[in-house]
XYZ file of C-alpha atoms in Angstrom:
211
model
C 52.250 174.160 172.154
C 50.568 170.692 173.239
C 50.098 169.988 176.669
C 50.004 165.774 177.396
C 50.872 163.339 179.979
C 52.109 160.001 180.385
C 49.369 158.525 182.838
C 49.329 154.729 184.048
C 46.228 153.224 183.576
C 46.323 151.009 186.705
C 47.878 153.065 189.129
C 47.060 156.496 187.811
C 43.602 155.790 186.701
C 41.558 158.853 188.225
C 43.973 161.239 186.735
C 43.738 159.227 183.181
C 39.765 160.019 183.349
C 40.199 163.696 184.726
C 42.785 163.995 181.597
C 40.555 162.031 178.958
C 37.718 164.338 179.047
C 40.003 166.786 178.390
C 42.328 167.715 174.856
C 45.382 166.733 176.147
C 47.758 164.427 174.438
C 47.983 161.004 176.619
C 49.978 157.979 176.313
C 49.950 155.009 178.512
C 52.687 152.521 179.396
C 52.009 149.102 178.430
C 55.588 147.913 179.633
C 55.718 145.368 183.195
C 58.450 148.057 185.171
C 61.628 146.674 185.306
C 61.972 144.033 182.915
C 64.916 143.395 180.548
C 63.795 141.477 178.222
C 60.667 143.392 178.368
C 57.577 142.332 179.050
C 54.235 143.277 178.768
C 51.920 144.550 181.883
C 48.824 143.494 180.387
C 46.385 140.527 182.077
C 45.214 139.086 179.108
C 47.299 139.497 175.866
C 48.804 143.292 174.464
C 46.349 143.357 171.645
C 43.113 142.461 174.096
C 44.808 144.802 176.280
C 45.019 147.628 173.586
C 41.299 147.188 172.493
C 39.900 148.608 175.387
C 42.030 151.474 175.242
C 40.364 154.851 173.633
C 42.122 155.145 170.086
C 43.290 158.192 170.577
C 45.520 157.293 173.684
C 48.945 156.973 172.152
C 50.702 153.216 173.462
C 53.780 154.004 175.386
C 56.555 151.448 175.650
C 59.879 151.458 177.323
C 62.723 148.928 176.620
C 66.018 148.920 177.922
C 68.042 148.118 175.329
C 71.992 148.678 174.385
C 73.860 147.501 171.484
C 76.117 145.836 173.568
C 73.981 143.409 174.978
C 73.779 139.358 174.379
C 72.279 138.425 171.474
C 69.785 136.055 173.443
C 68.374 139.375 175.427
C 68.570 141.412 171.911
C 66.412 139.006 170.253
C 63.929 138.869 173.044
C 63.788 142.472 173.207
C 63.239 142.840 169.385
C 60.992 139.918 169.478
C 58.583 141.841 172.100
C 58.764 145.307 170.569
C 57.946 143.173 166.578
C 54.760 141.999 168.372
C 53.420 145.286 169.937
C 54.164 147.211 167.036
C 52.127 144.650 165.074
C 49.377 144.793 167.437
C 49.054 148.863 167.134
C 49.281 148.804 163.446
C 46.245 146.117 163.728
C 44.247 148.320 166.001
C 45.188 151.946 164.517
C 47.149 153.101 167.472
C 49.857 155.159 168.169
C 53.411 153.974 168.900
C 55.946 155.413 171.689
C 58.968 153.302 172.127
C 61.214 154.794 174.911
C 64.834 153.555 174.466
C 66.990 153.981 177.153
C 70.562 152.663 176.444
C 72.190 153.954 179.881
C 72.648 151.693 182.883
C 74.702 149.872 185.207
C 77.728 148.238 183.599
C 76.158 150.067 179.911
C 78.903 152.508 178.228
C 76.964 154.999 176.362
C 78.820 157.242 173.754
C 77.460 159.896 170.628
C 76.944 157.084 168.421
C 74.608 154.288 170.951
C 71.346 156.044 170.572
C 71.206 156.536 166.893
C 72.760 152.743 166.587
C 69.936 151.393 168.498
C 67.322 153.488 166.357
C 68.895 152.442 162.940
C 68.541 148.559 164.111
C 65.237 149.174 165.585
C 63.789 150.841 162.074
C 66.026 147.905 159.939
C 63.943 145.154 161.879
C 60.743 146.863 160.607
C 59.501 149.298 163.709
C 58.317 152.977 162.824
C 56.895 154.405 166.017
C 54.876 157.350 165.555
C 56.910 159.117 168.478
C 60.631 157.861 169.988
C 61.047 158.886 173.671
C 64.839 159.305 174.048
C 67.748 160.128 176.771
C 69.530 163.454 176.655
C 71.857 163.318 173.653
C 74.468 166.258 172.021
C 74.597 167.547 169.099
C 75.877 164.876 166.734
C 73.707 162.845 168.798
C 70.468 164.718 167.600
C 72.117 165.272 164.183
C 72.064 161.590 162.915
C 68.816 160.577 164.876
C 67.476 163.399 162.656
C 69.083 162.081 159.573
C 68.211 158.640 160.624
C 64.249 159.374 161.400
C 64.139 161.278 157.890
C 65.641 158.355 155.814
C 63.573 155.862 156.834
C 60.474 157.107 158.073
C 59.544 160.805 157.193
C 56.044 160.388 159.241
C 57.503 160.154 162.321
C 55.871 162.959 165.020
C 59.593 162.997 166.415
C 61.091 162.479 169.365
C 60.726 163.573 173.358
C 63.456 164.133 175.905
C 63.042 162.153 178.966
C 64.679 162.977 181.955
C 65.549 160.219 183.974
C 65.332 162.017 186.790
C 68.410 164.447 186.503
C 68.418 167.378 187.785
C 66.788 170.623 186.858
C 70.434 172.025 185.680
C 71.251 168.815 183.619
C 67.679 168.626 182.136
C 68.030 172.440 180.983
C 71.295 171.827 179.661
C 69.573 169.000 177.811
C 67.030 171.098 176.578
C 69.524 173.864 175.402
C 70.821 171.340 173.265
C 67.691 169.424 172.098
C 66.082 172.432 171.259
C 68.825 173.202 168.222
C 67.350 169.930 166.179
C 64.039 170.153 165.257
C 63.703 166.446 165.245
C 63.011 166.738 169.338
C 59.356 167.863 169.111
C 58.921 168.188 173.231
C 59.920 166.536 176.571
C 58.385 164.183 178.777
C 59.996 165.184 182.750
C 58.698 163.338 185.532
C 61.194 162.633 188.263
C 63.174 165.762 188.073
C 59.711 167.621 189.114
C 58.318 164.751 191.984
C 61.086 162.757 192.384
C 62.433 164.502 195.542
C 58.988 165.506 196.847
C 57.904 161.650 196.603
C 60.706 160.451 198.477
C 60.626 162.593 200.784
C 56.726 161.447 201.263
C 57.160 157.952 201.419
C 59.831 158.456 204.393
C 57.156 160.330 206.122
C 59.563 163.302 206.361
C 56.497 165.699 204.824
C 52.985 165.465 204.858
C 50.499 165.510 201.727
C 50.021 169.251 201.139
C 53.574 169.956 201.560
C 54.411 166.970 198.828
C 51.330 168.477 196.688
C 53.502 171.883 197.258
């Protein structure tokens, strides 16, 4: 078992050092929150960005992507995700791309997932890890067959949670656990989410959210 985080340099930089002297796996999001097309939180250029980073801290990026969408915001996705995955091939770091298909007005079925990952590795991209919503098991079944066929190095893939509840998220890992193409999980929200909330509308105080 590896123990990791997902840590945000800027906003979550005392826990990133605490964590760095440490053996835990760590990635860091390099994605501005929020934006479709994606763009890049970075002050000065990804790859400048990247090249202070230790090597070992694996590059996390989330794009919201569907195959559904216009072609205009397609291409500007792809276009964004071509240049950061040239950037950590450059520098000899680690890829996470986090694709999450569901949203407002975004019909998700079996097949959307594994579509999106067969486009994504036909334009070129072979993350070393995928980052991926709660699927079934046909779901898991092609991504599996899809990772294997065109790039057998891949780490695998983590479950995200998108902060569902504890119920849904074991269901999902009841499921994800069956396909040994899902190597872990990656929960934020379901743990904080409420406790956060509940903090920012001053309804608890800090050692009750730290509770």
């Amino acid at each position: 078992i590896t123990l990791g985080a997902i840590v945000d340099g800027r906003h979550g930089g005392k826990a990133l050092a605490r964590l760095a002297a440490s053996a835990a796996w760590l990635a860091r999001p390099v994605e501005l929150p929020g934006s479709r097309p994606l763009e890049f939180d970075a002050r000065s250029g990804i790859g400048l960005e990247l090249l202070a980073w230790p090597r070992r801290h694996v590059v996390k990026c989330l794009v919201n992507y569907h195959p559904a969408d216009p072609l205009e915001l397609r291409l500007a996705q792809e276009q964004r995700l071509a240049e950061l995955a040239d950037a950590t091939a450059r520098l000899e770091r680690e890829l996470l791309i986090e694709v999450i298909c569901s949203g407002p007005g975004r019909a998700v079925d079996t097949r959307t997932t594994p579509t999106v990952l067969r486009r994504l590795y036909h334009l070129g991209l072979k993350p070393a890890w995928w980052k991926l919503e709660s699927q079934d098991d046909d779901s898991w079944r092609e991504i599996a067959e899809i990772v294997a066929a065109h790039d057998p190095l891949c780490r695998g893939a983590l479950l995200l949670g998108l902060d569902a509840s504890e119920e849904q998220v074991a269901r999902s890992f009841d499921i994800a656990a069956r396909h040994p193409v899902c190597r872990g999980f990656a929960i934020g929200r379901t743990i904080f989410g409420a406790p956060v909330r509940d903090w920012l509308a001053g309804a608890i105080d800090d050692s009750t959210a730290v509770a």
